[in-house]
mmCIF file of C-alpha atoms and ligand atoms in Angstrom:
data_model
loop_
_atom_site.group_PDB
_atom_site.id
_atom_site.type_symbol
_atom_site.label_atom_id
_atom_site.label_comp_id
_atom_site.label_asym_id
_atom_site.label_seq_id
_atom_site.Cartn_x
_atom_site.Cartn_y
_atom_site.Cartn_z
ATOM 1 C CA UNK S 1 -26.436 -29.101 -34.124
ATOM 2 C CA UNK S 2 -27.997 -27.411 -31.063
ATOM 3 C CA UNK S 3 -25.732 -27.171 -28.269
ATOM 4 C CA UNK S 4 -28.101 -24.950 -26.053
ATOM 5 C CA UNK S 5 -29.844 -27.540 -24.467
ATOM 6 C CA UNK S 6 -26.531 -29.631 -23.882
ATOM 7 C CA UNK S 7 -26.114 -31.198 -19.844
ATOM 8 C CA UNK S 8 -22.879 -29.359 -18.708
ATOM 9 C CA UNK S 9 -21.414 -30.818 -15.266
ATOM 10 C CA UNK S 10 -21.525 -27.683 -13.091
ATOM 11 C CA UNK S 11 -18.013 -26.713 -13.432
ATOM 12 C CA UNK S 12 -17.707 -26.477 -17.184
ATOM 13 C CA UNK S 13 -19.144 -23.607 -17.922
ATOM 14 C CA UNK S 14 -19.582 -23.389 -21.836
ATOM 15 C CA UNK S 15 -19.393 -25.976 -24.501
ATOM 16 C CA UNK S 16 -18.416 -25.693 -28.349
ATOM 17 C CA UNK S 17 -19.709 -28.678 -30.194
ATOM 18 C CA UNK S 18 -18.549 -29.770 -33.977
ATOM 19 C CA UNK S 19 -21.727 -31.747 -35.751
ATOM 20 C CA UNK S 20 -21.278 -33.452 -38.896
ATOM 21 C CA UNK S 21 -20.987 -30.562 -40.948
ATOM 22 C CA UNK S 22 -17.568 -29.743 -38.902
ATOM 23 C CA UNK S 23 -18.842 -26.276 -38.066
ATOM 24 C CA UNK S 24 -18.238 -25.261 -34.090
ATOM 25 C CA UNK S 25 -21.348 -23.985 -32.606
ATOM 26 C CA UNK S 26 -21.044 -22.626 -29.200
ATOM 27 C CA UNK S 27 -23.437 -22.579 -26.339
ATOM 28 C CA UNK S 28 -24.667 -19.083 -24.792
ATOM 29 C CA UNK S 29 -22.359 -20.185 -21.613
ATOM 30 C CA UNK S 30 -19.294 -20.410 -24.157
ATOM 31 C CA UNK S 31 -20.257 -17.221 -24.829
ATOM 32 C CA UNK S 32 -20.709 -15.319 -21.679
ATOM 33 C CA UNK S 33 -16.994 -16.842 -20.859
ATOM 34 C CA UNK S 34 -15.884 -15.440 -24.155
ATOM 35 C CA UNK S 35 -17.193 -12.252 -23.597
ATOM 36 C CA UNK S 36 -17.556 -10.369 -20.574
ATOM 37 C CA UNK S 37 -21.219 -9.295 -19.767
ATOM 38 C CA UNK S 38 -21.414 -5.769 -20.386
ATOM 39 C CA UNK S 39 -19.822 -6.836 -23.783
ATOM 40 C CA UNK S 40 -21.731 -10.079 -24.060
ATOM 41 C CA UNK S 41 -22.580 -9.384 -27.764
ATOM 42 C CA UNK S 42 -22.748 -12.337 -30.075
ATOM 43 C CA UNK S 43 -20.461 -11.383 -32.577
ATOM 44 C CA UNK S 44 -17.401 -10.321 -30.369
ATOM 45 C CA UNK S 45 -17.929 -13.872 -28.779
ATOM 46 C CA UNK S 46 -17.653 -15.694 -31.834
ATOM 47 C CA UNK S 47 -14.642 -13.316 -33.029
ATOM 48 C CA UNK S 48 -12.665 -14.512 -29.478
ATOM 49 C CA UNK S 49 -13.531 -17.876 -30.265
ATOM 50 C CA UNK S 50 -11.863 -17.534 -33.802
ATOM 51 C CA UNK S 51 -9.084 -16.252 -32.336
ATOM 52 C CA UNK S 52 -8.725 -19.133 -29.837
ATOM 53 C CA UNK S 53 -9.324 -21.710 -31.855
ATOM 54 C CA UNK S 54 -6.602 -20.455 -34.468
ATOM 55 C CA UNK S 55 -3.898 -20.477 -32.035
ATOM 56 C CA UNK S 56 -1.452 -23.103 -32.710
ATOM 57 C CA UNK S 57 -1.636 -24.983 -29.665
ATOM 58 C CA UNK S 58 -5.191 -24.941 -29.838
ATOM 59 C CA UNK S 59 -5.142 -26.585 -32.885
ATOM 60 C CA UNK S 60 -2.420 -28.873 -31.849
ATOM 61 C CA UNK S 61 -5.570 -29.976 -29.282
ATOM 62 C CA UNK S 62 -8.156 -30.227 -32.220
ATOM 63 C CA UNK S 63 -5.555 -32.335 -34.256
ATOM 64 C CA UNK S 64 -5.205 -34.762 -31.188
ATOM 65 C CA UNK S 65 -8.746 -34.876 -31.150
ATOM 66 C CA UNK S 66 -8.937 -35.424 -27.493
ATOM 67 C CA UNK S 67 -7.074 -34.021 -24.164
ATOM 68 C CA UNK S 68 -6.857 -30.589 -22.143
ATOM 69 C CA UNK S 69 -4.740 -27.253 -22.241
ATOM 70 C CA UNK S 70 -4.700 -24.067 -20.105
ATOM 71 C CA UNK S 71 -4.693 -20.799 -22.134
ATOM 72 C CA UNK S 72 -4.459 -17.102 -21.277
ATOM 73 C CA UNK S 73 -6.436 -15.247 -23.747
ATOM 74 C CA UNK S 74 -4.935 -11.748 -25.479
ATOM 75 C CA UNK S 75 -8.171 -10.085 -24.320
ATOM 76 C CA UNK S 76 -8.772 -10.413 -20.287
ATOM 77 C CA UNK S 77 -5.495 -11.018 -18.525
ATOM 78 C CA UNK S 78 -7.170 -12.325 -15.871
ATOM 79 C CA UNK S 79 -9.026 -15.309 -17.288
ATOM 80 C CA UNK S 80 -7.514 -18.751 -17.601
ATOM 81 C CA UNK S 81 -9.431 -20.668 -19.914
ATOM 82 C CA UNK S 82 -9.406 -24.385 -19.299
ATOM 83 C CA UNK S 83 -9.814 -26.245 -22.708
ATOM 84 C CA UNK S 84 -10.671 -29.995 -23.073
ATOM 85 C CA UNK S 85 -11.848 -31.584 -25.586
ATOM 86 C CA UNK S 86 -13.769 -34.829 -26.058
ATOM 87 C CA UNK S 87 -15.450 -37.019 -28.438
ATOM 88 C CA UNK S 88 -18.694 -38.090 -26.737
ATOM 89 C CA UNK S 89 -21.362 -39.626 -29.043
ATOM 90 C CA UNK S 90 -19.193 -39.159 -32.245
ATOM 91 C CA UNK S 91 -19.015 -34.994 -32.285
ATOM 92 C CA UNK S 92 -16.691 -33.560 -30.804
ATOM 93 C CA UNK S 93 -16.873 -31.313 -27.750
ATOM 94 C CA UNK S 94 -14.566 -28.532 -26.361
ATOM 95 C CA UNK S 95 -15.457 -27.854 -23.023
ATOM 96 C CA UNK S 96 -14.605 -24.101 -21.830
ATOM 97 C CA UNK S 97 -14.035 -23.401 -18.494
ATOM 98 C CA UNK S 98 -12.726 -20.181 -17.004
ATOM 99 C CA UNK S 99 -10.269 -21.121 -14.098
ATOM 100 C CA UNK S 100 -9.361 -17.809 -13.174
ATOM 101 C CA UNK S 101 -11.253 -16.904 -10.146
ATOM 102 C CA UNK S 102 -9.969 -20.021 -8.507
ATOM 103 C CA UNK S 103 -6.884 -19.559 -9.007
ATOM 104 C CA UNK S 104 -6.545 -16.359 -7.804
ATOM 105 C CA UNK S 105 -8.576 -17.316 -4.489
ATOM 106 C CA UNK S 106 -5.992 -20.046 -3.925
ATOM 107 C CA UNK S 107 -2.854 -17.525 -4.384
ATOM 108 C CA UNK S 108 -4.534 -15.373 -2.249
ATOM 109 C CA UNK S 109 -5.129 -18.132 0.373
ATOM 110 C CA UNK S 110 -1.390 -18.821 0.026
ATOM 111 C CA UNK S 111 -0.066 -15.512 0.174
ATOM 112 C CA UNK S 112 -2.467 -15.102 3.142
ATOM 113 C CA UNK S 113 -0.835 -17.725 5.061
ATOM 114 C CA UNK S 114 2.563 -16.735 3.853
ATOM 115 C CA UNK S 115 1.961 -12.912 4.917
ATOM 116 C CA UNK S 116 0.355 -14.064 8.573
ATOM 117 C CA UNK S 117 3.480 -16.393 9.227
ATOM 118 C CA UNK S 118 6.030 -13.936 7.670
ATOM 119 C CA UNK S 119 4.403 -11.567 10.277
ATOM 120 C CA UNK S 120 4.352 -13.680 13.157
ATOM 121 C CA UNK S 121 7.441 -15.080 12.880
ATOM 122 C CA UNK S 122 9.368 -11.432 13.271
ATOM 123 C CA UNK S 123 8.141 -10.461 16.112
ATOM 124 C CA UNK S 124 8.653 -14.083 17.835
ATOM 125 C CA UNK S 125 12.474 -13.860 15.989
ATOM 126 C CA UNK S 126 12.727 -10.268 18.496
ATOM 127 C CA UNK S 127 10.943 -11.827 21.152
ATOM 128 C CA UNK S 128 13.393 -14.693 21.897
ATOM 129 C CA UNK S 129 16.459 -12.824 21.118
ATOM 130 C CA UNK S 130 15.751 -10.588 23.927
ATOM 131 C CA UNK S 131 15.255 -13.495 26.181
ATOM 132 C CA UNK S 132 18.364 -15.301 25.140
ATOM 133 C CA UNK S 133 20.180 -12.095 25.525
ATOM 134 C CA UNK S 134 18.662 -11.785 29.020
ATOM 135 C CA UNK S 135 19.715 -15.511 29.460
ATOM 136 C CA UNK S 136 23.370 -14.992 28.103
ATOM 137 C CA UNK S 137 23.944 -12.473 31.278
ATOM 138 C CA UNK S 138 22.431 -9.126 29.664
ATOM 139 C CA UNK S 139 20.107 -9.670 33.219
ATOM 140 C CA UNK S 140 22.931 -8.650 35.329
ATOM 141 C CA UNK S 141 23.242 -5.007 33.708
ATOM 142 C CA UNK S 142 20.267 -2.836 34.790
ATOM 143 C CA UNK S 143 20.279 -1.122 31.625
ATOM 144 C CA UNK S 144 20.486 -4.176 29.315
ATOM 145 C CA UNK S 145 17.525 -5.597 31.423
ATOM 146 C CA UNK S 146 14.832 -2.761 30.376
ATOM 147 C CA UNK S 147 15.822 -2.435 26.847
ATOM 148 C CA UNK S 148 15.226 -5.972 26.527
ATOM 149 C CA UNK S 149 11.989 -6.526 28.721
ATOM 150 C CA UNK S 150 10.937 -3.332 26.930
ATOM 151 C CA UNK S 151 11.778 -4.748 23.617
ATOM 152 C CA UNK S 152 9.541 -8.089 24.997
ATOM 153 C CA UNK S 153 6.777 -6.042 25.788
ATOM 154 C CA UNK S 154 6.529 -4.056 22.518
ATOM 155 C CA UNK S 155 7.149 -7.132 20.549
ATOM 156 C CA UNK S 156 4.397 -8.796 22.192
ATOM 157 C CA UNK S 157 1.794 -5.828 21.642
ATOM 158 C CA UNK S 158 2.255 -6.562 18.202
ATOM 159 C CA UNK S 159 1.581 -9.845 18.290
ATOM 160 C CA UNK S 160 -1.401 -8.979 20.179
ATOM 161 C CA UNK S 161 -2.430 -6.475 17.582
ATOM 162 C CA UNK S 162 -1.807 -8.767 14.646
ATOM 163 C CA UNK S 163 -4.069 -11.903 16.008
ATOM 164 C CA UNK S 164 -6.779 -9.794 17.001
ATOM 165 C CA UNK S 165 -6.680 -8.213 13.213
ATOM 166 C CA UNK S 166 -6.435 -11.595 12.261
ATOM 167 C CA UNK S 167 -9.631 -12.433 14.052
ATOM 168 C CA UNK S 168 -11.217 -9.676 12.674
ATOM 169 C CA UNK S 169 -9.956 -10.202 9.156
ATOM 170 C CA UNK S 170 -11.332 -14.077 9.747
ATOM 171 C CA UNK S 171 -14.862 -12.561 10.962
ATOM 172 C CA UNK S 172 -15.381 -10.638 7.934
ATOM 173 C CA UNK S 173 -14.662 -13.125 5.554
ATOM 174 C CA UNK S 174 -17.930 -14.658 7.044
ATOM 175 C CA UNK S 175 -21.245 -13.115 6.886
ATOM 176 C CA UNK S 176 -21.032 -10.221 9.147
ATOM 177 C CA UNK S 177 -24.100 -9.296 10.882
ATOM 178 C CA UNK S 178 -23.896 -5.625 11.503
ATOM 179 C CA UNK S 179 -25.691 -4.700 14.987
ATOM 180 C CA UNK S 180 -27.572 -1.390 13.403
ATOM 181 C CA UNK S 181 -28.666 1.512 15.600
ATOM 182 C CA UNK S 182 -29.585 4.735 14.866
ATOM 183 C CA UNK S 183 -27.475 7.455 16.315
ATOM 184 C CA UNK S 184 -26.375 11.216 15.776
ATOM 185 C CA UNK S 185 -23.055 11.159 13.665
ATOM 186 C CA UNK S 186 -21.597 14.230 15.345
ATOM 187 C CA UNK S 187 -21.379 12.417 18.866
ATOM 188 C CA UNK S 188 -19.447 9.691 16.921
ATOM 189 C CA UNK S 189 -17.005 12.198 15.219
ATOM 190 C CA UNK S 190 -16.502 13.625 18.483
ATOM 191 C CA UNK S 191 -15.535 10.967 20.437
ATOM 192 C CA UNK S 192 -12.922 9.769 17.703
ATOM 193 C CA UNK S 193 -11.905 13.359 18.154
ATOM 194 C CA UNK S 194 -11.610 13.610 21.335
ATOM 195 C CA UNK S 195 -10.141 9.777 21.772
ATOM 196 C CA UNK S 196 -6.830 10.712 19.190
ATOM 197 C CA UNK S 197 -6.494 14.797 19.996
ATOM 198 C CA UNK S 198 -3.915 13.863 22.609
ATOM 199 C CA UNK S 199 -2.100 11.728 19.860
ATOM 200 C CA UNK S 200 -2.061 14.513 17.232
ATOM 201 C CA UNK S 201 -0.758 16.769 20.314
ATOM 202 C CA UNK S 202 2.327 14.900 20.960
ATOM 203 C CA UNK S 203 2.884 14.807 17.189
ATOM 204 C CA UNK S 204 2.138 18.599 16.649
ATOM 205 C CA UNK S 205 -0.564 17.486 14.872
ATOM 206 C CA UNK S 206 -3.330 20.336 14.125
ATOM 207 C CA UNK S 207 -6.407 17.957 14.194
ATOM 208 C CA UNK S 208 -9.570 19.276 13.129
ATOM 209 C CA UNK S 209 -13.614 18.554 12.931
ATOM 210 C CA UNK S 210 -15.535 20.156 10.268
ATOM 211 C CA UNK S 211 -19.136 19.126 10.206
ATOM 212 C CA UNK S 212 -22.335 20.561 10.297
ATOM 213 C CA UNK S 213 -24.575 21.048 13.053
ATOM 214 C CA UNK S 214 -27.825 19.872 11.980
ATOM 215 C CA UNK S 215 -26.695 16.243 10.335
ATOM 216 C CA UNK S 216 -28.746 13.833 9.941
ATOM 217 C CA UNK S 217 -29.278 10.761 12.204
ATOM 218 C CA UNK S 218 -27.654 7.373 10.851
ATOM 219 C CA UNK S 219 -28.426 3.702 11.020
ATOM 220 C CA UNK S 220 -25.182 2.265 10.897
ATOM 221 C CA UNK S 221 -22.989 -0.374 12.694
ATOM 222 C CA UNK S 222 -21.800 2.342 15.660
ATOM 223 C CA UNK S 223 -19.031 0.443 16.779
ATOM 224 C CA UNK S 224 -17.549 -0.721 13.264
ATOM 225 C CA UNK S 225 -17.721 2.683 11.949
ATOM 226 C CA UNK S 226 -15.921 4.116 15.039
ATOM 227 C CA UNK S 227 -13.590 1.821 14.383
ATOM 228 C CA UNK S 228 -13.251 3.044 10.964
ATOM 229 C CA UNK S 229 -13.026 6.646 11.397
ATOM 230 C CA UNK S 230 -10.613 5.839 14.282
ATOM 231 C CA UNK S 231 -7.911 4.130 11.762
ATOM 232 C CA UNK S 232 -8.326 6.699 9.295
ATOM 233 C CA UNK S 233 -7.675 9.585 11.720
ATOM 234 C CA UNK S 234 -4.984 7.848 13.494
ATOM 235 C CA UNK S 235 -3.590 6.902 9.776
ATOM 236 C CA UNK S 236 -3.540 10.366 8.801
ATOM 237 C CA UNK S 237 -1.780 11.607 12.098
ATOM 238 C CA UNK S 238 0.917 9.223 11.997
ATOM 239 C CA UNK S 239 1.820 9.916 8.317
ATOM 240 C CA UNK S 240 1.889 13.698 8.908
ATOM 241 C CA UNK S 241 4.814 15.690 10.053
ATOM 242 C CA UNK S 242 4.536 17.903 12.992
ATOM 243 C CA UNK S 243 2.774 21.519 12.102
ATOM 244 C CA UNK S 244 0.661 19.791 9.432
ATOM 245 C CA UNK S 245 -2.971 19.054 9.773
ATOM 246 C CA UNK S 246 -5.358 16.659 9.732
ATOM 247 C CA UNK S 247 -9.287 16.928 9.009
ATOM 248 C CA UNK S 248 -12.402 14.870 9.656
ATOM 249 C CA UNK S 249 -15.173 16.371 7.236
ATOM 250 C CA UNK S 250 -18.715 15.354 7.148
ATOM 251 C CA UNK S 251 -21.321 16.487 4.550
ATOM 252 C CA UNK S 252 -24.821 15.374 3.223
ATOM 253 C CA UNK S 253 -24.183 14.256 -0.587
ATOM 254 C CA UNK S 254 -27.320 13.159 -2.238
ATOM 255 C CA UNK S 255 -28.587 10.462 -0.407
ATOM 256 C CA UNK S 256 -26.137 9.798 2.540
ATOM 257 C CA UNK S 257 -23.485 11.071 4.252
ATOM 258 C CA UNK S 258 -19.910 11.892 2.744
ATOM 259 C CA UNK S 259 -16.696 11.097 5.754
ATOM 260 C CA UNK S 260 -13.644 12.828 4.581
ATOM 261 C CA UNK S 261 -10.311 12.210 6.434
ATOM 262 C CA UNK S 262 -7.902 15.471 4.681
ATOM 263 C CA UNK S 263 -3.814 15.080 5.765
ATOM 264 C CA UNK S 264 -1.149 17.378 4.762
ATOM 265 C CA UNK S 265 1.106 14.340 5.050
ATOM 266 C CA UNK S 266 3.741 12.407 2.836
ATOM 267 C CA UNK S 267 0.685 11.088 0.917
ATOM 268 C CA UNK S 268 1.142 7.502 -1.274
ATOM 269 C CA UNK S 269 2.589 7.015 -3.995
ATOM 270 C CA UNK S 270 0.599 6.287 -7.212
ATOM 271 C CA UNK S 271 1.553 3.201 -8.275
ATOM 272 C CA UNK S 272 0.487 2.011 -4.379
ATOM 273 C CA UNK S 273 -2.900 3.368 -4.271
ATOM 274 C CA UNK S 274 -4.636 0.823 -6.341
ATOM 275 C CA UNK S 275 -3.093 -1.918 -3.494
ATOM 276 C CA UNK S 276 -3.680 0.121 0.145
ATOM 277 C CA UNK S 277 -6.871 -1.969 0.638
ATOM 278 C CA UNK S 278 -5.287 -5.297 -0.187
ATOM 279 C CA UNK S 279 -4.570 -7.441 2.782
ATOM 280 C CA UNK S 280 -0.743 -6.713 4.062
ATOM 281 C CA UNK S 281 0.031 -4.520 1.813
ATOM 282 C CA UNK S 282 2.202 -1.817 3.386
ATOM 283 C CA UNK S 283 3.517 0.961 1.101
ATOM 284 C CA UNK S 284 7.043 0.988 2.351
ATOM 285 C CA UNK S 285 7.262 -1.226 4.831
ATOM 286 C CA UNK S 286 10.240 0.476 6.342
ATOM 287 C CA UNK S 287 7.737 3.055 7.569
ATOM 288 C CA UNK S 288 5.080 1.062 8.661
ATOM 289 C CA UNK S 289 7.783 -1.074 10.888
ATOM 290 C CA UNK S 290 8.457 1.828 12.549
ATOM 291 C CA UNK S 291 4.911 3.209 13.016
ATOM 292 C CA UNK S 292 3.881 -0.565 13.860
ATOM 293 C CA UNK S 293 1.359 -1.688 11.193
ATOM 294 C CA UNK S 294 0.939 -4.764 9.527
ATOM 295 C CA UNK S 295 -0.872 -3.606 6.489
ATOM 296 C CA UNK S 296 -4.376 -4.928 7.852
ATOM 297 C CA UNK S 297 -6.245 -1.793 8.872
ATOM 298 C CA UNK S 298 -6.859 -0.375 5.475
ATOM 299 C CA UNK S 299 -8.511 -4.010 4.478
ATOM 300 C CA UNK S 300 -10.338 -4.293 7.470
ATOM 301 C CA UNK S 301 -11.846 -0.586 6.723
ATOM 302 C CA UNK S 302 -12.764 -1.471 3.118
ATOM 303 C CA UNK S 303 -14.728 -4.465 4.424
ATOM 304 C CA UNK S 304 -16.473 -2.913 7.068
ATOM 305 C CA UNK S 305 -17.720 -0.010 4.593
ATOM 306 C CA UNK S 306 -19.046 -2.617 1.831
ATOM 307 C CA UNK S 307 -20.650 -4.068 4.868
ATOM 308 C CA UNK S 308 -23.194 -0.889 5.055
ATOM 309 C CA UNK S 309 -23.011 -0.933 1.448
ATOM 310 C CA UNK S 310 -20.598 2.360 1.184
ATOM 311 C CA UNK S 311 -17.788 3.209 -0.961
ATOM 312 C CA UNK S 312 -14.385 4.219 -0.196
ATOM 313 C CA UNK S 313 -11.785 6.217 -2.304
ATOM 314 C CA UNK S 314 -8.220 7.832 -1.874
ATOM 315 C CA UNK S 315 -6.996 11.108 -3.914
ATOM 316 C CA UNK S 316 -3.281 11.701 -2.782
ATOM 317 C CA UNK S 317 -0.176 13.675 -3.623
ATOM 318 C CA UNK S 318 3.428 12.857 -2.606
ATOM 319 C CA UNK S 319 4.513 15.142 -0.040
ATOM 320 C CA UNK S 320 1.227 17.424 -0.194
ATOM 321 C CA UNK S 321 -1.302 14.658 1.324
ATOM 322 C CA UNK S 322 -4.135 12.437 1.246
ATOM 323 C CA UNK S 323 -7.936 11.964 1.721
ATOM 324 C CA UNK S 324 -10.017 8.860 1.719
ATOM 325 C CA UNK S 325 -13.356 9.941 1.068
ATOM 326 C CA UNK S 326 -16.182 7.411 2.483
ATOM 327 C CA UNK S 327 -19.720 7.162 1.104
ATOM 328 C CA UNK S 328 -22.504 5.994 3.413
ATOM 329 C CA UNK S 329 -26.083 5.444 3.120
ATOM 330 C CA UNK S 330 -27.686 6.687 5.525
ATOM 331 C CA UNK S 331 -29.472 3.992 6.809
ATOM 332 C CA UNK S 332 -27.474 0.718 6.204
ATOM 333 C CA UNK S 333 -29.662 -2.610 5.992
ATOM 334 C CA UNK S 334 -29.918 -5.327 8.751
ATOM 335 C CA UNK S 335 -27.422 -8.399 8.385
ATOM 336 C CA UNK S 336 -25.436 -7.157 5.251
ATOM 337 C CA UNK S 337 -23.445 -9.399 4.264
ATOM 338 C CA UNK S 338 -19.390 -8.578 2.713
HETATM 339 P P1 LIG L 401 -1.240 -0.645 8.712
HETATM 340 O O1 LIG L 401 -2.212 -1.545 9.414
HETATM 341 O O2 LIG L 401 0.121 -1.249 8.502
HETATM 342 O O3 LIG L 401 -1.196 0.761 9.235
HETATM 343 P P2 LIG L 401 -2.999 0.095 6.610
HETATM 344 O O4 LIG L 401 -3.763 -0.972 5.898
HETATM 345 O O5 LIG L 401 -3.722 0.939 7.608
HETATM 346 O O6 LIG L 401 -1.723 -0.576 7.231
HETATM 347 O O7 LIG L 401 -2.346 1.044 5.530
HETATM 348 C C1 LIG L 401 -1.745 0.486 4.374
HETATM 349 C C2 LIG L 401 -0.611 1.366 3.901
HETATM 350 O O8 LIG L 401 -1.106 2.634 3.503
HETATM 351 C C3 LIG L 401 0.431 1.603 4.980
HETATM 352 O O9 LIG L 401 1.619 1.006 4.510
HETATM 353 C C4 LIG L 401 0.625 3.075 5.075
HETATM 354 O O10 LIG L 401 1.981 3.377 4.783
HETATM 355 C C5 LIG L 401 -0.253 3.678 3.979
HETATM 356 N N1 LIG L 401 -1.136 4.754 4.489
HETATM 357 C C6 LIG L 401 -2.338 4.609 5.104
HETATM 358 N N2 LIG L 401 -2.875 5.799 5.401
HETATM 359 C C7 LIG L 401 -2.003 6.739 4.979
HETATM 360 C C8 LIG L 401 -1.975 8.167 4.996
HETATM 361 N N3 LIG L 401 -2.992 8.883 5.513
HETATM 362 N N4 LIG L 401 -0.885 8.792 4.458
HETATM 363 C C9 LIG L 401 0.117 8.082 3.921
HETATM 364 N N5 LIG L 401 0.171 6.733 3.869
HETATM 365 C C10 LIG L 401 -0.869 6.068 4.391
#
């Protein structure tokens, strides 16, 4: 029986029909959800679907002859295969459907909402403590009154911080339009330079600019990738000890241009690294309290490269340092979209 030609509602992405002759025939959809691909090879398919159709609860399903099961198969972790089977026209019909990606989107949706009001509500917890302490007749003392109004302010900053990141965060998720010019990338290195050298002063911070002098022009996003270059710098300052150094390296590699940002810092731990560009994720977030981040920037960067169609990496060593290594087309194409 051919199964090719079958009408599949769009969800269902792959059928595998039984004809008379009770053999199961699957449909080059079944297939591509039984095999990834770059492994899309007929005969691997049809092994997986041996091996799903043997498992007992499978079976269990075929016996009923009718009805629907979720199954994790041994062979991609992250698929969840949605099995149901039906009886249309007298053959019966498993329908395969990989769930997976929608599932994940809707944990991440809920862990995005869970992060955001985790977030918010600490700062707000801060905020009206201070005020009830202020309330409660901490006004009275003069010292009691700036630690709190202090505490206010700073709690407030970060609320600030977070809902514009959030707005930012919310903007990418869209269809960013890049606003493309064409502009020296020296200038640009400069200025992020010359905007964070008095924060890598105060920290003892030996901050550094190696590029050279004849670099190519760019057509890139300015302001996005100053924005960029400006976390990563003031990343690697604030997770360096004072006397260490941190370095902001350009070079022309093959086609584009390579942006290094080199710390001697505490660097991240390995089993981190894969994570630092996930939304909210903060390595330890007893540091990050204390330097004031909310696990956003890193994400924000990612996006913003994939934007001009660019890579980013990180190479680090505990206690020795890190580098994030960013590469960049040259000239980035209008209205990319993440
Ligand atoms: P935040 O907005 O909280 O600063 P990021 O997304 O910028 O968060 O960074 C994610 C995590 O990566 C942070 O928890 C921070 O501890 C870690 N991190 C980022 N850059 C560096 C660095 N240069 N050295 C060590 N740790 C870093």
């Amino acid at each position: 029986m051919a199964t090719d030609g079958l009408f599949l509602p769009p969800q269902i992405l792959g059928a595998v029909c039984w004809g008379a002759e009770g053999v199961p025939q699957s449909s080059d959809a079944a297939r591509d959800v039984l095999a990834a691909p770059d492994d899309a090879d007929r005969a691997e398919a049809d092994r997986r679907l041996a091996v799903l159709l043997g498992l007992p609860e499978v079976r269990a399903l075929l016996d009923a002859g009718e009805g629907a099961l979720q199954v994790v198969p041994d062979w991609a972790q992250d698929q969840v295969l949605l099995l149901s089977l039906s009886r249309p026209g007298g053959c019966a019909v498993l329908a395969l459907t990989d769930i997976g990606p929608q599932q994940r989107l809707a944990s991440l949706q809920q862990d995005f909402v869970a992060n955001v009001s985790h977030e918010l509500r600490t700062p707000l917890t801060s905020i009206r403590m201070a005020a009830e302490s202020l309330q409660m007749g901490a006004m009275a003392s003069e010292t009691l009154r700036t630690k709190f109004a202090s505490n206010i302010q700073r709690e407030a900053e970060r609320l600030t911080r977070l809902v514009n990141e959030i707005l930012v965060v919310a903007n990418l998720r869209g269809r960013p339009v890049l606003h493309l010019s064409e502009f020296a990338p020296l200038d640009l290195a400069q200025e992020v330079i010359a905007t964070l050298e008095p924060h890598a002063a105060l920290n003892h911070v030996d901050l550094r600019l190696e590029a050279p002098d004849d670099l190519p022009m760019v057509r890139w996003d300015r302001d996005r990738v100053h924005q960029v270059i400006l976390n990563l710098v003031d990343n690697a300052i604030k997770f360096t000890p004072a006397e260490g150094r941190v370095t902001l390296r350009f070079t022309v590699r093959d086609s584009g241009l390579e942006v290094r940002v080199i710390d001697t810092g505490i660097g991240i731990p390995e089993i981190d690294r894969p994570r630092i560009f996930d939304r909210f994720y903060r390595v330890d977030k007893s540091r990050s309290r204390v330097t004031g981040g909310v696990g956003l920037g890193l994400s924000i960067v990612k996006d913003l490269i994939v934007a001009h169609k660019g890579t980013i990496d990180v190479a680090s060593e505990i206690n020795v340092g890190t580098e994030f290594i960013i590469r960049m087309p040259l000239r980035a194409e209008t209205a990319a979209a993440v």
